[in-house]
GROMACS .gro file of C-alpha atoms in nm:
model
  384
    1MET     CA    1  -0.835   3.358  -0.073
    2ALA     CA    2  -1.089   3.576   0.091
    3MET     CA    3  -1.446   3.464   0.138
    4ALA     CA    4  -1.593   3.720  -0.102
    5PHE     CA    5  -1.864   3.484  -0.247
    6ALA     CA    6  -2.229   3.535  -0.164
    7LEU     CA    7  -2.361   3.284   0.085
    8THR     CA    8  -2.679   3.081   0.070
    9ARG     CA    9  -2.826   2.890   0.362
   10SER     CA   10  -3.044   2.650   0.158
   11SER     CA   11  -2.756   2.523  -0.046
   12ALA     CA   12  -2.577   2.448   0.277
   13MET     CA   13  -2.867   2.260   0.417
   14LYS     CA   14  -2.882   2.062   0.094
   15THR     CA   15  -2.504   1.983   0.120
   16SER     CA   16  -2.559   1.866   0.487
   17LEU     CA   17  -2.839   1.639   0.385
   18CYS     CA   18  -2.638   1.471   0.112
   19VAL     CA   19  -2.354   1.412   0.351
   20LEU     CA   20  -2.584   1.268   0.614
   21LEU     CA   21  -2.739   1.036   0.347
   22CYS     CA   22  -2.386   0.929   0.269
   23ILE     CA   23  -2.313   0.853   0.624
   24LEU     CA   24  -2.642   0.652   0.659
   25VAL     CA   25  -2.558   0.458   0.347
   26VAL     CA   26  -2.203   0.377   0.477
   27SER     CA   27  -2.338   0.271   0.819
   28GLU     CA   28  -2.613   0.049   0.684
   29VAL     CA   29  -2.418  -0.129   0.417
   30VAL     CA   30  -2.168  -0.413   0.493
   31GLY     CA   31  -1.905  -0.380   0.231
   32VAL     CA   32  -1.854  -0.050   0.072
   33PRO     CA   33  -1.585  -0.109  -0.187
   34ARG     CA   34  -1.657   0.216  -0.381
   35CYS     CA   35  -1.553   0.417  -0.077
   36ALA     CA   36  -1.214   0.255  -0.061
   37ALA     CA   37  -1.170   0.226  -0.430
   38ALA     CA   38  -1.214   0.609  -0.460
   39LEU     CA   39  -0.932   0.678  -0.212
   40GLY     CA   40  -0.582   0.732  -0.337
   41ILE     CA   41  -0.286   0.794  -0.109
   42ASN     CA   42   0.081   0.904  -0.132
   43TYR     CA   43   0.327   0.658   0.000
   44GLY     CA   44   0.649   0.867   0.069
   45GLN     CA   45   0.962   0.701   0.193
   46VAL     CA   46   1.172   0.997   0.337
   47GLY     CA   47   1.217   0.824   0.673
   48ASN     CA   48   1.462   0.583   0.844
   49ASN     CA   49   1.208   0.403   1.039
   50LEU     CA   50   0.924   0.314   0.796
   51PRO     CA   51   0.777  -0.031   0.747
   52SER     CA   52   0.899  -0.251   0.477
   53PRO     CA   53   0.721  -0.238   0.132
   54ALA     CA   54   0.573  -0.576   0.211
   55GLN     CA   55   0.434  -0.445   0.538
   56VAL     CA   56   0.300  -0.140   0.361
   57VAL     CA   57   0.117  -0.360   0.107
   58SER     CA   58  -0.049  -0.547   0.391
   59LEU     CA   59  -0.161  -0.224   0.551
   60LEU     CA   60  -0.306  -0.094   0.236
   61ALA     CA   61  -0.484  -0.416   0.163
   62SER     CA   62  -0.630  -0.418   0.505
   63LEU     CA   63  -0.758  -0.070   0.445
   64ARG     CA   64  -0.887  -0.161   0.101
   65ILE     CA   65  -0.698   0.124  -0.055
   66GLY     CA   66  -0.686   0.085  -0.433
   67LYS     CA   67  -0.463   0.368  -0.562
   68VAL     CA   68  -0.105   0.467  -0.450
   69ARG     CA   69   0.141   0.722  -0.568
   70ILE     CA   70   0.513   0.688  -0.502
   71TYR     CA   71   0.803   0.943  -0.561
   72ASP     CA   72   1.035   0.706  -0.743
   73ALA     CA   73   1.031   0.372  -0.899
   74ASN     CA   74   1.183   0.173  -0.611
   75PRO     CA   75   1.206  -0.183  -0.734
   76GLN     CA   76   1.136  -0.332  -0.384
   77VAL     CA   77   0.804  -0.137  -0.384
   78LEU     CA   78   0.707  -0.235  -0.734
   79ALA     CA   79   0.790  -0.602  -0.660
   80ALA     CA   80   0.587  -0.591  -0.333
   81PHE     CA   81   0.273  -0.445  -0.510
   82ALA     CA   82   0.268  -0.741  -0.760
   83GLY     CA   83  -0.060  -0.927  -0.769
   84THR     CA   84  -0.235  -0.687  -0.535
   85GLY     CA   85  -0.443  -0.504  -0.804
   86ILE     CA   86  -0.351  -0.169  -0.640
   87GLU     CA   87  -0.307   0.104  -0.906
   88LEU     CA   88   0.043   0.250  -0.876
   89ILE     CA   89   0.178   0.588  -1.005
   90VAL     CA   90   0.563   0.592  -1.030
   91THR     CA   91   0.777   0.899  -1.065
   92VAL     CA   92   1.067   0.993  -1.276
   93PRO     CA   93   1.301   1.202  -1.047
   94ASN     CA   94   1.362   1.566  -1.150
   95ASP     CA   95   1.728   1.492  -1.218
   96LEU     CA   96   1.647   1.232  -1.489
   97VAL     CA   97   1.406   1.464  -1.684
   98ARG     CA   98   1.674   1.629  -1.894
   99PRO     CA   99   1.849   1.318  -1.988
  100MET     CA  100   1.525   1.168  -2.102
  101ALA     CA  101   1.429   1.471  -2.292
  102ALA     CA  102   1.770   1.459  -2.483
  103SER     CA  103   1.744   1.095  -2.560
  104PRO     CA  104   1.460   0.864  -2.663
  105GLY     CA  105   1.697   0.578  -2.581
  106GLU     CA  106   1.736   0.699  -2.224
  107ALA     CA  107   1.365   0.708  -2.187
  108LEU     CA  108   1.323   0.356  -2.334
  109GLN     CA  109   1.600   0.225  -2.106
  110TRP     CA  110   1.435   0.365  -1.800
  111VAL     CA  111   1.093   0.213  -1.884
  112SER     CA  112   1.256  -0.114  -1.973
  113SER     CA  113   1.443  -0.139  -1.650
  114SER     CA  114   1.231   0.037  -1.400
  115VAL     CA  115   0.871  -0.045  -1.509
  116ARG     CA  116   0.847  -0.311  -1.769
  117PRO     CA  117   0.995  -0.604  -1.551
  118TYR     CA  118   0.709  -0.557  -1.292
  119PHE     CA  119   0.427  -0.494  -1.547
  120PRO     CA  120   0.149  -0.614  -1.566
  121ALA     CA  121   0.179  -0.811  -1.237
  122THR     CA  122   0.220  -0.472  -1.059
  123ARG     CA  123  -0.055  -0.256  -1.189
  124VAL     CA  124   0.132   0.053  -1.287
  125THR     CA  125  -0.120   0.304  -1.434
  126GLY     CA  126   0.080   0.626  -1.441
  127ILE     CA  127   0.419   0.779  -1.474
  128ALA     CA  128   0.470   1.125  -1.305
  129VAL     CA  129   0.754   1.303  -1.479
  130GLY     CA  130   0.922   1.505  -1.206
  131ASN     CA  131   0.735   1.677  -0.932
  132GLU     CA  132   0.633   2.043  -0.945
  133VAL     CA  133   0.861   2.111  -1.242
  134LEU     CA  134   0.668   2.388  -1.400
  135THR     CA  135   0.732   2.611  -1.092
  136ASP     CA  136   1.090   2.515  -1.051
  137ASP     CA  137   1.362   2.777  -1.073
  138ASP     CA  138   1.554   2.564  -1.328
  139GLU     CA  139   1.464   2.688  -1.670
  140ALA     CA  140   1.638   2.421  -1.840
  141LEU     CA  141   1.449   2.165  -1.635
  142LYS     CA  142   1.117   2.321  -1.721
  143ALA     CA  143   1.194   2.326  -2.102
  144ALA     CA  144   1.289   1.960  -2.086
  145LEU     CA  145   0.960   1.848  -1.934
  146VAL     CA  146   0.734   1.795  -2.245
  147PRO     CA  147   1.006   1.647  -2.453
  148ALA     CA  148   1.080   1.399  -2.177
  149MET     CA  149   0.712   1.318  -2.151
  150ARG     CA  150   0.686   1.262  -2.526
  151ASN     CA  151   0.999   1.034  -2.528
  152LEU     CA  152   0.855   0.831  -2.238
  153HIS     CA  153   0.510   0.790  -2.405
  154ALA     CA  154   0.696   0.675  -2.719
  155ALA     CA  155   0.882   0.416  -2.503
  156LEU     CA  156   0.567   0.285  -2.354
  157ALA     CA  157   0.415   0.266  -2.709
  158GLN     CA  158   0.715   0.062  -2.826
  159LEU     CA  159   0.678  -0.170  -2.540
  160GLY     CA  160   0.292  -0.197  -2.601
  161MET     CA  161   0.217  -0.032  -2.266
  162ASP     CA  162   0.075   0.308  -2.378
  163GLY     CA  163  -0.275   0.181  -2.363
  164TYR     CA  164  -0.237   0.104  -1.987
  165VAL     CA  165   0.013   0.365  -1.854
  166HIS     CA  166  -0.048   0.735  -1.888
  167VAL     CA  167   0.228   1.006  -1.858
  168SER     CA  168   0.182   1.338  -1.682
  169THR     CA  169   0.338   1.548  -1.420
  170ALA     CA  170   0.229   1.681  -1.076
  171SER     CA  171   0.220   2.052  -1.061
  172SER     CA  172   0.205   2.305  -0.766
  173LEU     CA  173  -0.098   2.531  -0.745
  174ALA     CA  174   0.153   2.811  -0.800
  175VAL     CA  175   0.112   2.754  -1.172
  176LEU     CA  176  -0.202   2.968  -1.132
  177ALA     CA  177  -0.177   3.349  -1.139
  178THR     CA  178  -0.551   3.366  -1.037
  179SER     CA  179  -0.745   3.099  -0.848
  180TYR     CA  180  -1.027   3.301  -0.695
  181PRO     CA  181  -1.307   3.302  -0.798
  182PRO     CA  182  -1.266   2.965  -0.976
  183SER     CA  183  -1.412   3.087  -1.299
  184GLN     CA  184  -1.128   3.344  -1.331
  185GLY     CA  185  -0.860   3.078  -1.310
  186ALA     CA  186  -0.558   3.154  -1.514
  187PHE     CA  187  -0.204   3.041  -1.551
  188THR     CA  188   0.089   3.258  -1.486
  189ALA     CA  189   0.259   3.438  -1.765
  190GLU     CA  190   0.580   3.242  -1.691
  191VAL     CA  191   0.435   2.905  -1.736
  192ALA     CA  192   0.170   2.974  -2.004
  193PRO     CA  193   0.400   2.908  -2.304
  194LEU     CA  194   0.513   2.567  -2.154
  195MET     CA  195   0.158   2.499  -2.031
  196ALA     CA  196   0.026   2.518  -2.394
  197GLN     CA  197   0.280   2.244  -2.491
  198PHE     CA  198   0.198   2.039  -2.185
  199LEU     CA  199  -0.180   2.059  -2.236
  200ARG     CA  200  -0.146   1.960  -2.599
  201PHE     CA  201   0.043   1.650  -2.501
  202LEU     CA  202  -0.228   1.561  -2.229
  203ALA     CA  203  -0.500   1.601  -2.484
  204GLU     CA  204  -0.335   1.389  -2.744
  205THR     CA  205  -0.260   1.102  -2.492
  206ASN     CA  206  -0.577   1.127  -2.290
  207ALA     CA  207  -0.381   1.184  -1.978
  208PRO     CA  208  -0.501   1.385  -1.670
  209PHE     CA  209  -0.369   1.701  -1.524
  210TRP     CA  210  -0.231   1.635  -1.182
  211ILE     CA  211  -0.235   1.910  -0.925
  212ASN     CA  212  -0.080   1.930  -0.570
  213ALA     CA  213  -0.336   2.150  -0.376
  214TYR     CA  214  -0.324   2.228  -0.019
  215PRO     CA  215  -0.596   2.455   0.132
  216TYR     CA  216  -0.391   2.446   0.443
  217PHE     CA  217  -0.142   2.697   0.305
  218ALA     CA  218  -0.414   2.939   0.205
  219TYR     CA  219  -0.551   2.921   0.564
  220LYS     CA  220  -0.208   2.938   0.719
  221GLY     CA  221  -0.117   3.240   0.502
  222ASP     CA  222  -0.419   3.448   0.598
  223PRO     CA  223  -0.619   3.292   0.881
  224THR     CA  224  -0.825   3.614   0.957
  225ARG     CA  225  -0.966   3.629   0.608
  226VAL     CA  226  -0.987   3.260   0.505
  227SER     CA  227  -1.274   3.063   0.657
  228LEU     CA  228  -1.135   2.760   0.835
  229ASP     CA  229  -1.463   2.563   0.768
  230TYR     CA  230  -1.415   2.638   0.401
  231ALA     CA  231  -1.052   2.530   0.395
  232LEU     CA  232  -1.146   2.210   0.577
  233SER     CA  233  -1.419   2.127   0.338
  234ASN     CA  234  -1.663   2.095   0.634
  235PRO     CA  235  -1.985   1.974   0.482
  236TYR     CA  236  -2.213   2.204   0.699
  237HIS     CA  237  -2.028   2.505   0.583
  238VAL     CA  238  -2.280   2.755   0.436
  239GLY     CA  239  -2.075   2.783   0.118
  240ALA     CA  240  -1.989   3.035  -0.140
  241ILE     CA  241  -2.106   3.117  -0.490
  242ASP     CA  242  -1.893   3.217  -0.774
  243PRO     CA  243  -2.032   3.558  -0.881
  244TYR     CA  244  -1.967   3.483  -1.261
  245THR     CA  245  -2.105   3.121  -1.283
  246ARG     CA  246  -2.333   3.108  -0.987
  247LEU     CA  247  -2.186   2.772  -0.902
  248GLN     CA  248  -2.188   2.679  -0.527
  249TYR     CA  249  -1.867   2.593  -0.345
  250THR     CA  250  -1.841   2.441  -0.003
  251SER     CA  251  -1.483   2.322  -0.039
  252MET     CA  252  -1.170   2.527  -0.106
  253LEU     CA  253  -1.007   2.216  -0.258
  254TYR     CA  254  -1.279   2.176  -0.512
  255ALA     CA  255  -1.276   2.534  -0.600
  256GLN     CA  256  -0.897   2.515  -0.654
  257VAL     CA  257  -0.942   2.215  -0.881
  258ASP     CA  258  -1.216   2.402  -1.076
  259ALA     CA  259  -0.983   2.696  -1.116
  260VAL     CA  260  -0.723   2.470  -1.282
  261ALA     CA  261  -0.991   2.329  -1.509
  262TYR     CA  262  -1.106   2.702  -1.604
  263ALA     CA  263  -0.735   2.791  -1.664
  264THR     CA  264  -0.698   2.502  -1.908
  265SER     CA  265  -1.007   2.611  -2.090
  266GLN     CA  266  -0.880   2.953  -2.140
  267LEU     CA  267  -0.595   2.787  -2.341
  268GLY     CA  268  -0.843   2.601  -2.553
  269TYR     CA  269  -0.857   2.266  -2.366
  270ASN     CA  270  -1.194   2.215  -2.229
  271ASN     CA  271  -1.210   1.830  -2.151
  272ILE     CA  272  -0.883   1.753  -1.971
  273PRO     CA  273  -0.963   1.585  -1.639
  274VAL     CA  274  -0.798   1.751  -1.341
  275TYR     CA  275  -0.704   1.510  -1.058
  276VAL     CA  276  -0.557   1.595  -0.713
  277SER     CA  277  -0.214   1.429  -0.689
  278GLU     CA  278  -0.146   1.545  -0.339
  279THR     CA  279  -0.355   1.717  -0.063
  280GLY     CA  280  -0.343   1.693   0.300
  281TRP     CA  281  -0.329   1.878   0.633
  282PRO     CA  282  -0.054   1.856   0.897
  283SER     CA  283  -0.132   1.735   1.247
  284LYS     CA  284   0.147   1.925   1.394
  285GLY     CA  285   0.358   2.233   1.312
  286ASP     CA  286   0.581   2.511   1.450
  287THR     CA  287   0.441   2.792   1.654
  288ASP     CA  288   0.398   3.012   1.342
  289GLU     CA  289   0.216   2.727   1.155
  290VAL     CA  290  -0.136   2.829   1.223
  291GLY     CA  291  -0.399   2.549   1.206
  292ALA     CA  292  -0.153   2.259   1.211
  293THR     CA  293  -0.336   2.040   1.475
  294VAL     CA  294  -0.458   1.687   1.498
  295GLU     CA  295  -0.822   1.810   1.504
  296ASN     CA  296  -0.795   2.008   1.178
  297ALA     CA  297  -0.595   1.718   1.008
  298ARG     CA  298  -0.858   1.468   1.098
  299ALA     CA  299  -1.148   1.697   0.993
  300TYR     CA  300  -0.996   1.779   0.654
  301ASN     CA  301  -0.916   1.412   0.550
  302ARG     CA  302  -1.247   1.291   0.697
  303ASN     CA  303  -1.435   1.546   0.510
  304LEU     CA  304  -1.258   1.436   0.184
  305LEU     CA  305  -1.337   1.069   0.252
  306LEU     CA  306  -1.704   1.169   0.298
  307ARG     CA  307  -1.700   1.342  -0.030
  308GLN     CA  308  -1.520   1.048  -0.196
  309ALA     CA  309  -1.762   0.798  -0.061
  310ALA     CA  310  -2.058   1.010  -0.210
  311GLY     CA  311  -1.890   1.010  -0.554
  312GLU     CA  312  -1.883   1.380  -0.546
  313GLY     CA  313  -1.759   1.580  -0.846
  314THR     CA  314  -1.662   1.953  -0.841
  315PRO     CA  315  -1.943   2.208  -0.913
  316LEU     CA  316  -1.799   2.261  -1.266
  317ARG     CA  317  -1.795   1.885  -1.333
  318PRO     CA  318  -2.060   1.733  -1.097
  319ARG     CA  319  -2.083   1.402  -1.282
  320GLN     CA  320  -1.715   1.326  -1.268
  321ARG     CA  321  -1.603   1.200  -0.927
  322LEU     CA  322  -1.292   1.386  -0.836
  323GLU     CA  323  -0.991   1.167  -0.808
  324VAL     CA  324  -0.782   1.263  -0.497
  325TYR     CA  325  -0.461   1.124  -0.352
  326LEU     CA  326  -0.412   1.201   0.018
  327PHE     CA  327  -0.081   1.317   0.152
  328ALA     CA  328   0.034   1.097   0.325
  329LEU     CA  329   0.035   0.749   0.444
  330PHE     CA  330   0.316   0.798   0.701
  331ASN     CA  331   0.481   1.070   0.901
  332GLU     CA  332   0.831   1.079   0.748
  333ASN     CA  333   1.100   1.186   0.993
  334MET     CA  334   1.365   1.279   0.744
  335LYS     CA  335   1.173   1.543   0.546
  336PRO     CA  336   1.352   1.873   0.566
  337GLY     CA  337   1.172   2.207   0.640
  338PRO     CA  338   0.932   2.310   0.916
  339THR     CA  339   0.778   2.063   1.158
  340SER     CA  340   0.462   2.036   0.959
  341GLU     CA  341   0.650   1.863   0.672
  342ARG     CA  342   0.712   1.558   0.899
  343ASN     CA  343   0.360   1.544   1.030
  344TYR     CA  344   0.114   1.491   0.723
  345GLY     CA  345   0.080   1.114   0.772
  346LEU     CA  346  -0.239   0.914   0.876
  347TYR     CA  347  -0.009   0.669   1.039
  348GLN     CA  348   0.295   0.680   1.257
  349PRO     CA  349   0.602   0.509   1.111
  350ASP     CA  350   0.528   0.174   1.289
  351GLY     CA  351   0.236   0.122   1.045
  352ARG     CA  352   0.002   0.023   1.317
  353THR     CA  353  -0.066   0.347   1.520
  354MET     CA  354  -0.298   0.601   1.357
  355VAL     CA  355  -0.207   0.958   1.426
  356TYR     CA  356  -0.580   1.028   1.418
  357ASN     CA  357  -0.879   0.828   1.303
  358VAL     CA  358  -1.054   0.947   0.988
  359GLY     CA  359  -1.292   0.656   0.962
  360LEU     CA  360  -1.045   0.406   0.788
  361MET     CA  361  -1.075   0.068   0.957
  362GLN     CA  362  -0.824  -0.212   0.912
  363GLN     CA  363  -0.987  -0.530   0.827
  364SER     CA  364  -0.848  -0.888   0.824
  365THR     CA  365  -1.137  -1.010   0.601
  366SER     CA  366  -1.320  -0.871   0.297
  367ALA     CA  367  -1.542  -0.657   0.504
  368ALA     CA  368  -1.581  -0.283   0.445
  369SER     CA  369  -1.278  -0.062   0.516
  370LEU     CA  370  -1.463   0.252   0.588
  371SER     CA  371  -1.683   0.306   0.890
  372LEU     CA  372  -1.729   0.681   0.853
  373ALA     CA  373  -2.043   0.694   1.075
  374ALA     CA  374  -1.908   0.487   1.353
  375SER     CA  375  -1.571   0.654   1.386
  376PRO     CA  376  -1.542   0.858   1.709
  377ALA     CA  377  -1.564   1.239   1.704
  378THR     CA  378  -1.232   1.268   1.873
  379LYS     CA  379  -0.894   1.121   1.778
  380THR     CA  380  -0.822   0.775   1.907
  381VAL     CA  381  -0.462   0.793   1.885
  382SER     CA  382  -0.262   1.109   1.889
  383ALA     CA  383   0.104   1.184   1.799
  384HIS     CA  384   0.126   1.435   2.084
   0.00000   0.00000   0.00000
């Protein structure tokens, strides 16, 4: 994504003042539950040295984090979250999507055994059906997605849970053929037919569109043309204007979200909420992974926390605070792929050592969990 938008200094000054006001409010008020409540986080478990689910719950409670997404329906995790009030999104693994699509009974059995025994003590609010299915190479898997979602929703309705638990799926930003400028957002020709079915289901069930969006990849892919400040959502960045809508953007992530919203509108669905199911920035990478540093990771996640604390929506939907789930809670040492894949966590696997400090403060009482203004400008604990 090249920075081709027109730039305006006055809008940048306005953004900086808004962020400063947010910082002053956070620093002056003792107890800022809306900051923590706004924050969602992904709790991955691809590691052999991670804390127990009970220890994770204690950490999340001390941070006052109110929304968590997991990548399975681990019974130990669901049991540990009972009585915490933390909203939990569970996931149907990709290999179960086709069986659920083929059999309503299979979907009912899964909900009955994997979710119902823990509900409502564990506040399950969403079921993600697979992960990035729509951009998978398996055509049969993609075709099974919406039928599986419909069977799962029917199972929830049969058990009286459909009013509390929504069904959706998390998609890669690769579902878009065009994401820049945001107003020209459009789905690829390959996913468009399935996307129409998917969006119809979301509209019928009042469920959100979940997108996994990583500005890091855009910067890494073309660091000479992509502004690092824009990718990091830096509040002092001068910003960019969509030439077709004249909407101002100071964050690549928020522009990506609006591109998805415009793409859904092109298919006739104007009111489906778009949430960020994953976003993050690696604190370490291989030599060819440009920008994967502690400083950039801290800046990216801190900037998102500032925007969340301010209740900021996207330029297209300014009155709807963007729901964001950061990736991830821990560095996970068994994830395959480049070094960056094992270094997205806010915490080291011991559950006590921060990789870097974004302003989240552990509390043993009911005091505020975010101290954005007081957190140091440099990292307090480094993984390196």
